[in-house]
Amino acid sequence: VNEPADQKAAILVEALPYIRRFWGKRVVVKYGGNALFQAPGFDGAEPPEGNGGSRRAPGPSEAGALASFASDVVLMRSVGMLPVVVHGGGPQIGEMMVRLGKVPEFRDGMRVTDAETLEIARMVLVGKVNREIVSAVNVHGALAVGLSGEDANLLTATRRAGDLGFVGDVEVVDPSIVERLLAQGLIPVIATVAADSTGQAYNINADSVAGVLAAALGAEKLVFLTDTEGLRADPDDAESLLRTVTADELDKMVLSGTANAGMVPKVEACARAVRAGVTRAHILDGRVPHALLLEIFTHEGVGTMVSLETTEEVGQ
Ligand SMILES: Nc1ncnc2c1ncn2[C@@H]1O[C@H](COP(=O)(O)OP(=O)(O)OP(=O)(O)O)[C@@H](O)[C@H]1O
Ligand SMILES: [Mg+2]
C-alpha cells in the first residue's frame, strides 16, 4: 500500500499476461475447511481436546480471511476468469456435532457418518458454510450462487465400501448446471453433498469433487487452498516444500505414505485432473492472505504446482 507509484504500476503490468492468458478460462478453487475462516498468521497449533477435530482458532478475524478469499474470487471473475468454488467444512461439522452433544468418530482418517451425522454434515455444509461463502462474495455484487451436488443432479453419489456409513464417492458428474451459471456470469459455490440414484444423500470428500469437476469442466487450473504451505517432501518438515511435482511423482507419494491423511485426496485429485487435461493444479496455503491472487497473477507463484510432465517453469 505504501509502495511508490512505479512499483504499484509494475505489479499491475506484471499481472497483464496472466489476465490475458486466463480470460474466459475456468478455474476450480477448492477452499478447505481448515483454511476457511482461519485468521492470517494462525500458528497451526494442534486441535484443543473436544472441539470436534478442528485445528482452527475461532475468532473475529475469521471474517477477514473469508472476505479476503471472496475478494480474490471476485477479482478473478472481474478480469474475465470463470472461477468455480468447491468448499470443505470438516472442522465446522465437528464443531456443530460437539455443540449438539455428539462425539465425532474417525476411522483411517475418515469421518464415520451415521444418519444423524449426515444430517448435521448436510446442514452445516449446505446451510452454513456454503451460505457464508456466498454472502461474502455477494458483498461485491450479485455474483455467487450456492448449490450442492444434489442441485440439478450435479453429482450422483455411490456409497463407499466399508463401514463409514453415509460417505460417498462421485459416480457421475453432470456439470451442465455449472455451465449454465458460468454462462450467466455467475460464480458457482458448491457444497459437496450428493445423492445416489434413490435420493439417499452422502457426504463426499470436497477434494475429490474439485478434481472430478475440474476435469469435467475442462478447467485450465485447479487450485487447493489448504492449511499448509503446500505439498511437503517430508510431511513433518516445513522446510521440505515441493515447488513443482508431476502426476507420476504424486502417485509415488501416496504409495509411500509421504502424502497422507487429508493430503491424499488432494494429491489424487491433482494427478487425476492434470491427466484429464487440466493444465496445472496447485496446492497453496489458504491462510496466507491473497494466496490465490499471488499464484494466479504473479511470476513467482506460491505453494506447490502440479503438472503432467516435468517443467522448469514456475508460476504458470
Ligand atoms: N506431504 C504432505 N505435505 C503437506 N501436508 C501433508 C502431507 N501429508 C499429509 N499432510 C496433511 O494434510 C493436511 C491438509 O489436509 P486437510 O484435509 O486437513 O485440510 P483441507 O482439505 O484443506 O480441509 P477440509 O478437509 O476441511 O476441506 C495438512 O494439514 C497436513 O497435516
Ligand atoms: Mg481435507
Short mmCIF file of C-alpha atoms and ligand atoms in Angstrom, two decimals:
data_model
loop_
_atom_site.label_atom_id
_atom_site.label_comp_id
_atom_site.label_asym_id
_atom_site.label_seq_id
_atom_site.Cartn_x
_atom_site.Cartn_y
_atom_site.Cartn_z
CA VAL A 1 0.00 0.00 0.00
CA ASN A 2 2.92 2.32 0.69
CA GLU A 3 4.86 1.39 -2.45
CA PRO A 4 5.79 4.21 -4.73
CA ALA A 5 3.58 4.63 -7.77
CA ASP A 6 6.07 2.98 -10.15
CA GLN A 7 6.13 -0.19 -8.05
CA LYS A 8 2.35 -0.31 -7.96
CA ALA A 9 2.26 0.14 -11.71
CA ALA A 10 4.86 -2.64 -12.13
CA ILE A 11 2.68 -5.04 -10.14
CA LEU A 12 -0.32 -4.29 -12.31
CA VAL A 13 1.71 -4.63 -15.51
CA GLU A 14 3.08 -7.97 -14.26
CA ALA A 15 -0.49 -9.22 -14.00
CA LEU A 16 -1.32 -8.35 -17.61
CA PRO A 17 -0.06 -11.52 -19.34
CA TYR A 18 -1.89 -13.64 -16.77
CA ILE A 19 -5.10 -11.71 -17.21
CA ARG A 20 -4.84 -12.23 -20.97
CA ARG A 21 -3.95 -15.89 -20.69
CA PHE A 22 -6.81 -16.74 -18.34
CA TRP A 23 -9.50 -14.63 -19.93
CA GLY A 24 -12.60 -16.84 -20.37
CA LYS A 25 -10.85 -19.83 -18.74
CA ARG A 26 -12.39 -21.91 -15.98
CA VAL A 27 -10.59 -22.22 -12.69
CA VAL A 28 -11.82 -24.58 -9.96
CA VAL A 29 -10.84 -23.41 -6.47
CA LYS A 30 -11.24 -25.75 -3.51
CA TYR A 31 -11.38 -23.86 -0.23
CA GLY A 32 -10.51 -26.17 2.65
CA GLY A 33 -12.45 -26.27 5.87
CA ASN A 34 -9.30 -25.63 7.88
CA ALA A 35 -8.17 -22.64 5.85
CA LEU A 36 -11.73 -21.39 5.75
CA PHE A 37 -12.32 -18.57 8.19
CA GLN A 38 -8.84 -19.01 9.61
CA ALA A 39 -7.07 -15.92 10.81
CA PRO A 40 -3.99 -14.90 8.80
CA GLY A 41 -0.87 -15.71 10.78
CA PHE A 42 -2.55 -18.58 12.63
CA ASP A 43 0.10 -20.61 14.42
CA GLY A 44 -1.07 -24.04 13.25
CA ALA A 45 -1.43 -25.47 16.75
CA GLU A 46 -2.96 -28.90 17.25
CA PRO A 47 -6.70 -29.01 17.97
CA PRO A 48 -7.76 -28.45 21.55
CA GLU A 49 -9.48 -31.50 23.03
CA GLY A 50 -13.14 -31.85 22.31
CA ASN A 51 -13.73 -29.28 19.62
CA GLY A 52 -14.50 -31.87 17.02
CA GLY A 53 -11.09 -32.13 15.41
CA SER A 54 -10.85 -28.50 14.42
CA ARG A 55 -7.37 -27.07 14.20
CA ARG A 56 -8.61 -23.57 13.82
CA ALA A 57 -8.88 -20.91 16.46
CA PRO A 58 -12.30 -19.33 16.04
CA GLY A 59 -12.29 -15.59 16.41
CA PRO A 60 -13.34 -12.29 14.91
CA SER A 61 -10.58 -12.29 12.25
CA GLU A 62 -12.22 -15.34 10.63
CA ALA A 63 -14.43 -12.93 8.78
CA GLY A 64 -11.31 -11.15 7.48
CA ALA A 65 -9.87 -14.34 5.99
CA LEU A 66 -13.14 -15.18 4.29
CA ALA A 67 -13.53 -11.62 3.00
CA SER A 68 -10.02 -11.74 1.54
CA PHE A 69 -10.78 -15.04 -0.23
CA ALA A 70 -14.07 -13.62 -1.52
CA SER A 71 -12.43 -10.51 -2.96
CA ASP A 72 -9.81 -12.66 -4.72
CA VAL A 73 -12.53 -14.72 -6.38
CA VAL A 74 -14.42 -11.59 -7.39
CA LEU A 75 -11.24 -10.04 -8.81
CA MET A 76 -10.62 -13.21 -10.86
CA ARG A 77 -14.15 -13.01 -12.23
CA SER A 78 -13.84 -9.28 -12.87
CA VAL A 79 -10.82 -9.75 -15.13
CA GLY A 80 -12.60 -12.40 -17.18
CA MET A 81 -11.74 -15.70 -15.49
CA LEU A 82 -14.52 -18.12 -14.65
CA PRO A 83 -13.97 -19.28 -11.07
CA VAL A 84 -15.91 -22.21 -9.59
CA VAL A 85 -15.63 -22.62 -5.81
CA VAL A 86 -15.84 -26.03 -4.10
CA HIS A 87 -15.62 -25.95 -0.33
CA GLY A 88 -14.92 -28.29 2.56
CA GLY A 89 -16.08 -27.91 6.12
CA GLY A 90 -14.81 -30.82 8.21
CA PRO A 91 -13.91 -28.67 11.24
CA GLN A 92 -17.26 -26.86 11.06
CA ILE A 93 -19.12 -30.20 11.03
CA GLY A 94 -17.05 -31.34 14.01
CA GLU A 95 -17.85 -28.19 15.95
CA MET A 96 -21.58 -28.49 15.31
CA MET A 97 -21.51 -32.14 16.40
CA VAL A 98 -19.89 -31.14 19.67
CA ARG A 99 -22.47 -28.39 20.14
CA LEU A 100 -25.18 -30.98 19.61
CA GLY A 101 -23.54 -33.38 22.04
CA LYS A 102 -22.28 -35.90 19.51
CA VAL A 103 -18.74 -37.25 19.52
CA PRO A 104 -17.07 -37.19 16.08
CA GLU A 105 -15.57 -40.57 15.22
CA PHE A 106 -12.86 -41.19 12.66
CA ARG A 107 -11.64 -44.42 11.07
CA ASP A 108 -8.43 -44.29 8.99
CA GLY A 109 -8.75 -40.51 8.93
CA MET A 110 -12.29 -40.69 7.55
CA ARG A 111 -15.33 -39.42 9.37
CA VAL A 112 -17.77 -42.15 10.38
CA THR A 113 -21.10 -40.79 9.17
CA ASP A 114 -24.24 -42.30 10.68
CA ALA A 115 -27.68 -40.97 9.68
CA GLU A 116 -27.59 -38.24 12.30
CA THR A 117 -24.06 -37.18 11.39
CA LEU A 118 -25.05 -36.99 7.75
CA GLU A 119 -27.95 -34.75 8.69
CA ILE A 120 -25.59 -32.47 10.62
CA ALA A 121 -22.98 -32.51 7.82
CA ARG A 122 -25.58 -31.58 5.23
CA MET A 123 -26.96 -28.82 7.43
CA VAL A 124 -23.53 -27.37 8.13
CA LEU A 125 -22.12 -27.65 4.60
CA VAL A 126 -25.18 -26.55 2.65
CA GLY A 127 -26.90 -24.36 5.23
CA LYS A 128 -23.98 -22.70 6.94
CA VAL A 129 -20.57 -22.85 5.26
CA ASN A 130 -21.97 -22.51 1.74
CA ARG A 131 -24.15 -19.57 2.79
CA GLU A 132 -21.24 -17.78 4.44
CA ILE A 133 -19.08 -18.02 1.31
CA VAL A 134 -21.93 -16.93 -0.97
CA SER A 135 -22.71 -13.96 1.21
CA ALA A 136 -19.03 -12.93 1.45
CA VAL A 137 -18.77 -12.95 -2.36
CA ASN A 138 -22.05 -11.16 -2.88
CA VAL A 139 -20.94 -8.19 -0.81
CA HIS A 140 -19.26 -7.28 -4.13
CA GLY A 141 -22.36 -7.70 -6.27
CA ALA A 142 -24.87 -10.25 -7.50
CA LEU A 143 -22.29 -12.91 -8.38
CA ALA A 144 -22.30 -16.09 -6.32
CA VAL A 145 -24.93 -18.82 -6.43
CA GLY A 146 -24.66 -21.61 -3.88
CA LEU A 147 -25.56 -25.18 -4.70
CA SER A 148 -24.78 -28.69 -3.58
CA GLY A 149 -24.19 -31.84 -5.60
CA GLU A 150 -27.90 -32.54 -5.21
CA ASP A 151 -28.94 -29.47 -7.19
CA ALA A 152 -29.86 -30.29 -10.79
CA ASN A 153 -28.10 -33.65 -10.20
CA LEU A 154 -24.71 -32.00 -10.47
CA LEU A 155 -23.23 -35.04 -8.72
CA THR A 156 -24.59 -38.56 -8.36
CA ALA A 157 -23.02 -40.43 -5.48
CA THR A 158 -22.37 -44.05 -4.70
CA ARG A 159 -21.84 -45.42 -1.22
CA ARG A 160 -18.21 -46.05 -0.40
CA ALA A 161 -17.34 -49.62 0.53
CA GLY A 162 -16.56 -50.25 4.19
CA ASP A 163 -18.41 -49.26 7.34
CA LEU A 164 -18.12 -45.50 7.21
CA GLY A 165 -21.87 -45.02 6.82
CA PHE A 166 -23.09 -42.27 4.54
CA VAL A 167 -19.76 -41.45 2.96
CA GLY A 168 -19.98 -41.48 -0.79
CA ASP A 169 -17.88 -41.21 -3.90
CA VAL A 170 -18.78 -39.40 -7.08
CA GLU A 171 -20.28 -41.81 -9.59
CA VAL A 172 -21.50 -39.36 -12.23
CA VAL A 173 -20.85 -35.67 -12.69
CA ASP A 174 -23.22 -33.63 -14.84
CA PRO A 175 -21.70 -30.16 -14.97
CA SER A 176 -24.50 -28.60 -17.02
CA ILE A 177 -25.90 -26.55 -14.11
CA VAL A 178 -22.40 -25.15 -13.52
CA GLU A 179 -22.01 -24.41 -17.23
CA ARG A 180 -25.29 -22.55 -17.21
CA LEU A 181 -24.34 -20.46 -14.19
CA LEU A 182 -20.95 -19.62 -15.73
CA ALA A 183 -22.62 -18.62 -18.98
CA GLN A 184 -24.69 -16.15 -16.96
CA GLY A 185 -21.57 -14.59 -15.49
CA LEU A 186 -22.20 -16.14 -12.06
CA ILE A 187 -19.82 -17.80 -9.63
CA PRO A 188 -21.00 -21.28 -8.57
CA VAL A 189 -20.18 -22.15 -4.93
CA ILE A 190 -20.52 -25.89 -4.35
CA ALA A 191 -21.11 -27.85 -1.14
CA THR A 192 -20.12 -31.48 -1.59
CA VAL A 193 -23.21 -33.37 -0.52
CA ALA A 194 -24.71 -35.58 -3.21
CA ALA A 195 -27.48 -38.16 -3.52
CA ASP A 196 -27.40 -41.62 -5.09
CA SER A 197 -29.95 -42.70 -7.70
CA THR A 198 -32.51 -43.46 -4.94
CA GLY A 199 -32.17 -39.99 -3.40
CA GLN A 200 -30.12 -41.09 -0.38
CA ALA A 201 -27.66 -38.31 0.45
CA TYR A 202 -23.95 -38.79 1.19
CA ASN A 203 -21.10 -36.64 2.37
CA ILE A 204 -18.43 -36.57 -0.34
CA ASN A 205 -14.81 -35.51 0.05
CA ALA A 206 -14.55 -32.00 -1.36
CA ASP A 207 -11.06 -32.56 -2.81
CA SER A 208 -12.31 -35.44 -4.96
CA VAL A 209 -15.25 -33.37 -6.16
CA ALA A 210 -12.95 -30.49 -7.12
CA GLY A 211 -10.76 -32.86 -9.16
CA VAL A 212 -13.66 -34.54 -10.95
CA LEU A 213 -15.36 -31.21 -11.63
CA ALA A 214 -12.18 -29.57 -12.97
CA ALA A 215 -11.82 -32.45 -15.42
CA ALA A 216 -15.50 -32.40 -16.44
CA LEU A 217 -15.44 -28.63 -16.98
CA GLY A 218 -12.20 -28.68 -18.96
CA ALA A 219 -10.77 -26.25 -16.42
CA GLU A 220 -7.47 -24.52 -17.07
CA LYS A 221 -6.48 -24.69 -13.42
CA LEU A 222 -7.40 -26.48 -10.21
CA VAL A 223 -6.33 -24.74 -7.00
CA PHE A 224 -6.45 -26.20 -3.49
CA LEU A 225 -6.34 -23.72 -0.62
CA THR A 226 -5.37 -25.67 2.47
CA ASP A 227 -3.66 -25.19 5.82
CA THR A 228 -0.05 -25.94 4.92
CA GLU A 229 2.31 -24.02 2.66
CA GLY A 230 1.94 -26.73 0.00
CA LEU A 231 2.95 -30.34 -0.51
CA ARG A 232 5.96 -31.36 1.54
CA ALA A 233 8.53 -34.00 0.55
CA ASP A 234 8.52 -34.87 4.27
CA PRO A 235 5.13 -34.27 5.92
CA ASP A 236 6.79 -33.25 9.20
CA ASP A 237 9.39 -30.90 7.72
CA ALA A 238 8.11 -27.40 6.92
CA GLU A 239 11.33 -26.72 5.01
CA SER A 240 10.64 -29.52 2.51
CA LEU A 241 8.06 -27.71 0.35
CA LEU A 242 7.96 -29.08 -3.19
CA ARG A 243 7.65 -26.23 -5.70
CA THR A 244 6.83 -28.45 -8.66
CA VAL A 245 5.74 -32.06 -8.88
CA THR A 246 4.40 -34.35 -11.64
CA ALA A 247 1.37 -36.62 -11.56
CA ASP A 248 3.60 -39.72 -11.51
CA GLU A 249 5.53 -38.36 -8.55
CA LEU A 250 2.24 -37.77 -6.74
CA ASP A 251 1.24 -41.43 -7.24
CA LYS A 252 4.52 -42.49 -5.64
CA MET A 253 4.00 -40.13 -2.69
CA VAL A 254 0.63 -41.72 -1.95
CA LEU A 255 2.04 -45.25 -2.22
CA SER A 256 4.99 -44.43 0.05
CA GLY A 257 2.82 -42.58 2.57
CA THR A 258 4.75 -39.31 2.09
CA ALA A 259 1.39 -37.77 1.33
CA ASN A 260 -1.01 -38.98 3.99
CA ALA A 261 -4.24 -38.12 5.79
CA GLY A 262 -6.04 -35.11 4.31
CA MET A 263 -3.35 -34.68 1.65
CA VAL A 264 -4.21 -37.99 -0.07
CA PRO A 265 -7.49 -36.94 -1.74
CA LYS A 266 -5.89 -33.62 -2.76
CA VAL A 267 -2.90 -35.28 -4.36
CA GLU A 268 -5.10 -37.86 -6.09
CA ALA A 269 -7.38 -35.12 -7.38
CA CYS A 270 -4.41 -33.14 -8.74
CA ALA A 271 -3.00 -36.19 -10.53
CA ARG A 272 -6.35 -37.08 -11.97
CA ALA A 273 -7.08 -33.54 -13.13
CA VAL A 274 -3.78 -32.95 -14.96
CA ARG A 275 -4.12 -36.37 -16.62
CA ALA A 276 -7.59 -35.33 -17.77
CA GLY A 277 -6.20 -32.21 -19.46
CA VAL A 278 -6.27 -29.57 -16.72
CA THR A 279 -3.06 -27.64 -17.46
CA ARG A 280 -1.95 -27.02 -13.89
CA ALA A 281 -3.05 -27.90 -10.39
CA HIS A 282 -1.80 -26.07 -7.30
CA ILE A 283 -1.75 -26.72 -3.57
CA LEU A 284 -1.46 -23.42 -1.69
CA ASP A 285 -1.61 -22.07 1.83
CA GLY A 286 -5.11 -20.68 2.16
CA ARG A 287 -4.13 -18.98 5.43
CA VAL A 288 -1.85 -16.58 3.56
CA PRO A 289 -3.92 -13.55 2.62
CA HIS A 290 -4.50 -13.40 -1.15
CA ALA A 291 -2.56 -16.63 -1.85
CA LEU A 292 -4.89 -17.15 -4.80
CA LEU A 293 -4.03 -13.80 -6.37
CA LEU A 294 -0.31 -14.30 -5.83
CA GLU A 295 -0.47 -17.67 -7.56
CA ILE A 296 -2.53 -16.57 -10.49
CA PHE A 297 -1.28 -13.06 -11.22
CA THR A 298 2.44 -13.02 -10.38
CA HIS A 299 5.57 -14.61 -11.86
CA GLU A 300 6.72 -16.20 -8.61
CA GLY A 301 3.83 -18.50 -7.89
CA VAL A 302 3.41 -19.87 -4.39
CA GLY A 303 2.95 -23.33 -2.90
CA THR A 304 3.18 -26.50 -5.00
CA MET A 305 2.49 -26.64 -8.73
CA VAL A 306 1.42 -29.94 -10.29
CA SER A 307 1.83 -30.62 -13.98
CA LEU A 308 1.65 -33.71 -16.15
CA GLU A 309 5.31 -33.60 -17.18
CA THR A 310 8.39 -32.10 -15.59
CA THR A 311 8.74 -28.42 -16.33
CA GLU A 312 11.23 -25.71 -15.49
CA GLU A 313 8.56 -23.06 -15.38
CA VAL A 314 7.24 -21.80 -12.10
CA GLY A 315 4.22 -19.61 -11.58
CA GLN A 316 2.29 -20.75 -14.63
N1 LIG B 1 3.25 -34.48 2.36
C1 LIG B 1 2.44 -33.62 2.99
N2 LIG B 1 2.62 -32.29 2.84
C2 LIG B 1 1.81 -31.38 3.46
N3 LIG B 1 0.75 -31.74 4.25
C3 LIG B 1 0.50 -33.06 4.44
C4 LIG B 1 1.33 -34.05 3.82
N4 LIG B 1 0.83 -35.28 4.16
C5 LIG B 1 -0.22 -35.04 4.96
N5 LIG B 1 -0.46 -33.73 5.13
C6 LIG B 1 -1.56 -33.18 5.95
O1 LIG B 1 -2.65 -32.79 5.12
C7 LIG B 1 -3.33 -31.70 5.75
C8 LIG B 1 -4.26 -30.97 4.77
O2 LIG B 1 -5.47 -31.70 4.56
P1 LIG B 1 -6.82 -31.42 5.39
O3 LIG B 1 -7.85 -32.40 4.91
O4 LIG B 1 -6.50 -31.41 6.83
O5 LIG B 1 -7.25 -29.92 5.00
P2 LIG B 1 -8.29 -29.40 3.92
O6 LIG B 1 -8.59 -30.47 2.92
O7 LIG B 1 -7.72 -28.14 3.39
O8 LIG B 1 -9.61 -29.09 4.75
P3 LIG B 1 -11.05 -29.86 4.64
O9 LIG B 1 -10.75 -31.32 4.62
O10 LIG B 1 -11.83 -29.43 5.83
O11 LIG B 1 -11.68 -29.38 3.37
C9 LIG B 1 -2.19 -30.88 6.26
O12 LIG B 1 -2.56 -30.02 7.31
C10 LIG B 1 -1.18 -31.95 6.76
O13 LIG B 1 -1.41 -32.26 8.11
MG MG B 2 -9.48 -32.40 3.51
#
